Tab-separated table of C-alpha atoms in Angstrom:
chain	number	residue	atom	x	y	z
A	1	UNK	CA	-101.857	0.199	25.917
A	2	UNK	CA	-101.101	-2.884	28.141
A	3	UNK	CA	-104.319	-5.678	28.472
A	4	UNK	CA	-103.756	-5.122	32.136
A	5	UNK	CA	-103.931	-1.322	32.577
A	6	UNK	CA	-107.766	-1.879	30.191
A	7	UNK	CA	-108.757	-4.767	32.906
A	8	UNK	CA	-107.723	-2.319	35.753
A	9	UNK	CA	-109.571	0.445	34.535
A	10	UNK	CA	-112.532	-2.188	33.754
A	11	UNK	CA	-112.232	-2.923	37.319
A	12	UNK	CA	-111.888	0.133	38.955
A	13	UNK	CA	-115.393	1.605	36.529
A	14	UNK	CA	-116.704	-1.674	38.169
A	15	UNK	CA	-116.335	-0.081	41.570
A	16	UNK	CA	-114.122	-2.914	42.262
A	17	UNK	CA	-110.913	-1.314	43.963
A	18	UNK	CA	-109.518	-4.629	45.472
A	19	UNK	CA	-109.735	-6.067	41.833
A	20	UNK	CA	-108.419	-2.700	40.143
A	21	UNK	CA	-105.289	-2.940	42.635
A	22	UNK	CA	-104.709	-6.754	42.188
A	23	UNK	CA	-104.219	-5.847	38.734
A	24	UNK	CA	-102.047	-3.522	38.909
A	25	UNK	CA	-100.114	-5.092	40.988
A	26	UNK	CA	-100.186	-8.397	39.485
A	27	UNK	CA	-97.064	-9.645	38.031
A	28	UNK	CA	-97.679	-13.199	37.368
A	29	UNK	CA	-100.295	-14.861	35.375
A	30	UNK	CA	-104.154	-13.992	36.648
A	31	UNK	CA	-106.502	-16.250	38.682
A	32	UNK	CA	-110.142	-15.895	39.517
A	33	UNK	CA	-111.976	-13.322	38.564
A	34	UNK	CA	-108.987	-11.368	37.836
A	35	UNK	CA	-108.648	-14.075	35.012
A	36	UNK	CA	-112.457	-13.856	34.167
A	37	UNK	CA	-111.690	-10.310	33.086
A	38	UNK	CA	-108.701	-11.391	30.697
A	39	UNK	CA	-111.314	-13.529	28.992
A	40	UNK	CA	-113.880	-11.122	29.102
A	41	UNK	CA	-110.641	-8.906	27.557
A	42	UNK	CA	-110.337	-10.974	24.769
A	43	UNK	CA	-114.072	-11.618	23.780
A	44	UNK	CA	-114.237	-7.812	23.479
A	45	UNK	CA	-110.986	-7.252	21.270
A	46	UNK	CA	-111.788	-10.034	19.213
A	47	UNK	CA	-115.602	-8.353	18.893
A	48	UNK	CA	-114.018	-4.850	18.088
A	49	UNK	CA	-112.028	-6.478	15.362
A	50	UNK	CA	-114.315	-8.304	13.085
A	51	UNK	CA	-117.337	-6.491	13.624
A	52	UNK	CA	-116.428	-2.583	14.442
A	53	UNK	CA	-112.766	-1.619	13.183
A	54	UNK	CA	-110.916	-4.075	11.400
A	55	UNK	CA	-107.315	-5.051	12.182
A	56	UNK	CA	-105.422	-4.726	8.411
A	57	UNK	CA	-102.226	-6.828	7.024
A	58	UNK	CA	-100.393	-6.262	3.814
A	59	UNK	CA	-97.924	-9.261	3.451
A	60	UNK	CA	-95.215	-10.591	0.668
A	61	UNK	CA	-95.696	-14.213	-0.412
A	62	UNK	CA	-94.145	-16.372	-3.032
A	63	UNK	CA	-97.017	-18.358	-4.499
A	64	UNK	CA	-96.220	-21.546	-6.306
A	65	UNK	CA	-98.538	-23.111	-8.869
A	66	UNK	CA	-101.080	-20.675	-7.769
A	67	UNK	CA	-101.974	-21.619	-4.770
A	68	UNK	CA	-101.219	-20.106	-1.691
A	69	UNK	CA	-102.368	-21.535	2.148
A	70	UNK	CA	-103.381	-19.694	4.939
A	71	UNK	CA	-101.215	-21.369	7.435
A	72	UNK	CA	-98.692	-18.973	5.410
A	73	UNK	CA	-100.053	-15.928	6.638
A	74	UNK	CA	-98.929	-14.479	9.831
A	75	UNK	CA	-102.503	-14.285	11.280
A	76	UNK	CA	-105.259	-16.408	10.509
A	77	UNK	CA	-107.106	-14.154	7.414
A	78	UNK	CA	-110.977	-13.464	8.096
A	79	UNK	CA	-111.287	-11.230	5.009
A	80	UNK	CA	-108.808	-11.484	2.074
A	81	UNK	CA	-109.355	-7.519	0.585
A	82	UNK	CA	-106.698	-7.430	-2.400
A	83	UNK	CA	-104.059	-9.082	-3.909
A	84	UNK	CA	-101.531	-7.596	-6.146
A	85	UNK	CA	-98.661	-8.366	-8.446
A	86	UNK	CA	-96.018	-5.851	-9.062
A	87	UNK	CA	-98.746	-2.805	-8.002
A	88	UNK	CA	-101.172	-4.458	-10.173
A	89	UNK	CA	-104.421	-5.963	-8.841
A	90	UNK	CA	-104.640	-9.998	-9.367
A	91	UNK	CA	-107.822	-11.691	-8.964
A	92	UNK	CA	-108.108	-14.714	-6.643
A	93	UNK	CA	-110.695	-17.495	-5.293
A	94	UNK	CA	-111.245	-18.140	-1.756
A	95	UNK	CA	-111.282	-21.720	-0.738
A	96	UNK	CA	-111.318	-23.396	2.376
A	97	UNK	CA	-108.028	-23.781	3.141
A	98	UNK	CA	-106.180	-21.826	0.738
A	99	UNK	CA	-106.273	-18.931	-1.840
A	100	UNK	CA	-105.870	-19.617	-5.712
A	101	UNK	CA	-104.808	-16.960	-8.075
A	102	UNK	CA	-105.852	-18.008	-11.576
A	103	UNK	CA	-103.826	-18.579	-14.374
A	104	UNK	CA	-100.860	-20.915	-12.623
A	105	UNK	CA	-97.301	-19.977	-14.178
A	106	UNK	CA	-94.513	-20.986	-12.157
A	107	UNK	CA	-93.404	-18.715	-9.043
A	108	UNK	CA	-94.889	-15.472	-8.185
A	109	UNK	CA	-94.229	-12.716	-5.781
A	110	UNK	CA	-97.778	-11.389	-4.964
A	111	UNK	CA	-98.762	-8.916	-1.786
A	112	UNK	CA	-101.725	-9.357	0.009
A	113	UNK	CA	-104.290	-7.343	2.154
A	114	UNK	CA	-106.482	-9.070	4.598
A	115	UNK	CA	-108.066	-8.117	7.375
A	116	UNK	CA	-106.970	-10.743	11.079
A	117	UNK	CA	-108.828	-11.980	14.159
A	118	UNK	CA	-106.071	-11.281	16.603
A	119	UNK	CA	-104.652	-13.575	18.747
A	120	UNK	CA	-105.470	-14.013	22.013
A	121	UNK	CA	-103.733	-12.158	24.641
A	122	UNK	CA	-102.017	-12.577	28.141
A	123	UNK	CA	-101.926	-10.226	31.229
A	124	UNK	CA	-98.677	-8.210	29.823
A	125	UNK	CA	-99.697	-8.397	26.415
A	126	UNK	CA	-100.021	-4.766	24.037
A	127	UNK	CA	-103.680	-4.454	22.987
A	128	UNK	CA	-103.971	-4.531	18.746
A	129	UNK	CA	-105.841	-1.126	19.154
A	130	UNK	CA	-104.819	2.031	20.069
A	131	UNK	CA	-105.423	5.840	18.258
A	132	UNK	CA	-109.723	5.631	18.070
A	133	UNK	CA	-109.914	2.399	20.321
A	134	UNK	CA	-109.236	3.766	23.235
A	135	UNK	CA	-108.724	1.565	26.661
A	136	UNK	CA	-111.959	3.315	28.214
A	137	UNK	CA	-113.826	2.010	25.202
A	138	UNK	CA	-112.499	-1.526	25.441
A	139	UNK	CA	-113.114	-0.622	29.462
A	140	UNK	CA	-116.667	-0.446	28.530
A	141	UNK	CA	-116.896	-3.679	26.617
A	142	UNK	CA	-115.369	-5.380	29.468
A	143	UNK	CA	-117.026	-3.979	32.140
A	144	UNK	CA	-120.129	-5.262	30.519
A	145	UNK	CA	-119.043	-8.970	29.680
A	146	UNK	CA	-117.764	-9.644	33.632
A	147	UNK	CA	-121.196	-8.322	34.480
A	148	UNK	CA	-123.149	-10.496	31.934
A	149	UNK	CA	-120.918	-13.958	32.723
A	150	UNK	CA	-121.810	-12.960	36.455
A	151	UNK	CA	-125.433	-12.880	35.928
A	152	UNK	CA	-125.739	-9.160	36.828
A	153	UNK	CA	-128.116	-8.379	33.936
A	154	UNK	CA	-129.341	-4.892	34.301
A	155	UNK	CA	-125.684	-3.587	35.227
A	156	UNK	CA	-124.743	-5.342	31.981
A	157	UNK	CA	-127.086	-3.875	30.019
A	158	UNK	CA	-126.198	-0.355	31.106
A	159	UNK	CA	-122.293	-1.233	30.361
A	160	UNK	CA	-123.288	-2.125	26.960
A	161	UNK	CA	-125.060	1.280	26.092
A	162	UNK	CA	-122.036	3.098	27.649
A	163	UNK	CA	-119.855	0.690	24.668
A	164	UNK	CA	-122.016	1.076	22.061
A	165	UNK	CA	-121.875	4.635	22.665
A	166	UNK	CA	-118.366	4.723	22.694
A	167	UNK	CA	-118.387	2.711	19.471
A	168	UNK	CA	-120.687	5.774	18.027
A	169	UNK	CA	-118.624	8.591	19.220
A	170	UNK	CA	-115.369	6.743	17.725
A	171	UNK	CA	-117.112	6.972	14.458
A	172	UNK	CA	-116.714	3.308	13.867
A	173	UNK	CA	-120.074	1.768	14.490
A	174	UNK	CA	-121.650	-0.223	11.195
A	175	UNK	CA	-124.580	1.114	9.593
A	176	UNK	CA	-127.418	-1.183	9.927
A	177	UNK	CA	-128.097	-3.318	6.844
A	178	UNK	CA	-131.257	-1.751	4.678
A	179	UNK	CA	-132.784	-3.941	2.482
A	180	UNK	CA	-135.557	-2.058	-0.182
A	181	UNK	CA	-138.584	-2.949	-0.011
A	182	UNK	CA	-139.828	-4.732	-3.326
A	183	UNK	CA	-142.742	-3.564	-5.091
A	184	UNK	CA	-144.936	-5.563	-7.565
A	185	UNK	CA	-146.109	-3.502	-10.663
């Protein structure tokens, strides 16, 4: 799905026709509040992705000495989920600007999994998601950032349900975070 057919449909749920027909008629770069809702776009993707369903990357890297930056990775990592070494798992430290494996020896081929923040897009850009993240959902999301940035609160509010919702029925929302309850004996 393109960014611009997800801000159209934003639009059009909206009720904004003359904004859901700019857009898809748009062929240039966005202005106003056509533009508003590419940012809005973005803030909702990049919300989806680290806190709802996150976007996955297995990647090949030579490591020398052990240490390997992220400005080698294709996307900026968020979470670094495995590393491996000929199918075997390889521990590893996390460090500010780059990831160690222990026990240095020379040049290594290791493979990676890490979750990504993704990138920000433009107006004729393909969305990260499709399959369970569907452009109505991301519609939602949208729908109820323009209306929050443009002070309408209560219409905001009732976009946000309709997301959250959509989150539920995708079967991707978080479970809340339980923490026991400690007794003294």
């Amino acid at each position: 799905m393109k960014v611009k057919e997800v801000i159209a449909l934003a639009a059009a749920n909206l009720g904004r026709e003359d904004l859901a027909a700019r857009a898809g008629e748009l062929s240039g770069e966005p202005a106003g509040e056509l533009l508003s809702l590419l940012r809005c776009y973005n803030l909702i993707e990049n919300e989806v992705a680290l806190d709802y369903f996150p976007l996955k990357k297995r990647e090949s890297f030579t490591v020398e000495e052990g240490t390997l930056p992220y400005s080698d990775f294709t996307f900026a990592p968020v979470t670094v989920l495995e590393a491996r070494e000929h199918g075997v798992p390889v521990s590893f430290e996390l460090y500010p600007a780059e990831l160690r494996l222990p026990r240095p020896c020379g040049v290594r081929t290791v493979e990676i999994l890490y979750s990504y923040s993704p990138a920000e897009k433009g107006w004729e850009e393909e969305s990260e998601f499709s399959g369970k993240i569907s452009a109505r959902l991301l519609s939602f999301g949208v729908a109820s950032e323009f209306c929050l940035t443009n002070g309408q609160f209560s219409e905001a509010a009732m976009w946000e349900k309709k997301f959250r919702d959509a989150l539920r029925s995708a079967h991707i929302v978080r479970r809340p975070l339980l923490v026991r309850s400690r007794r003294w004996a």
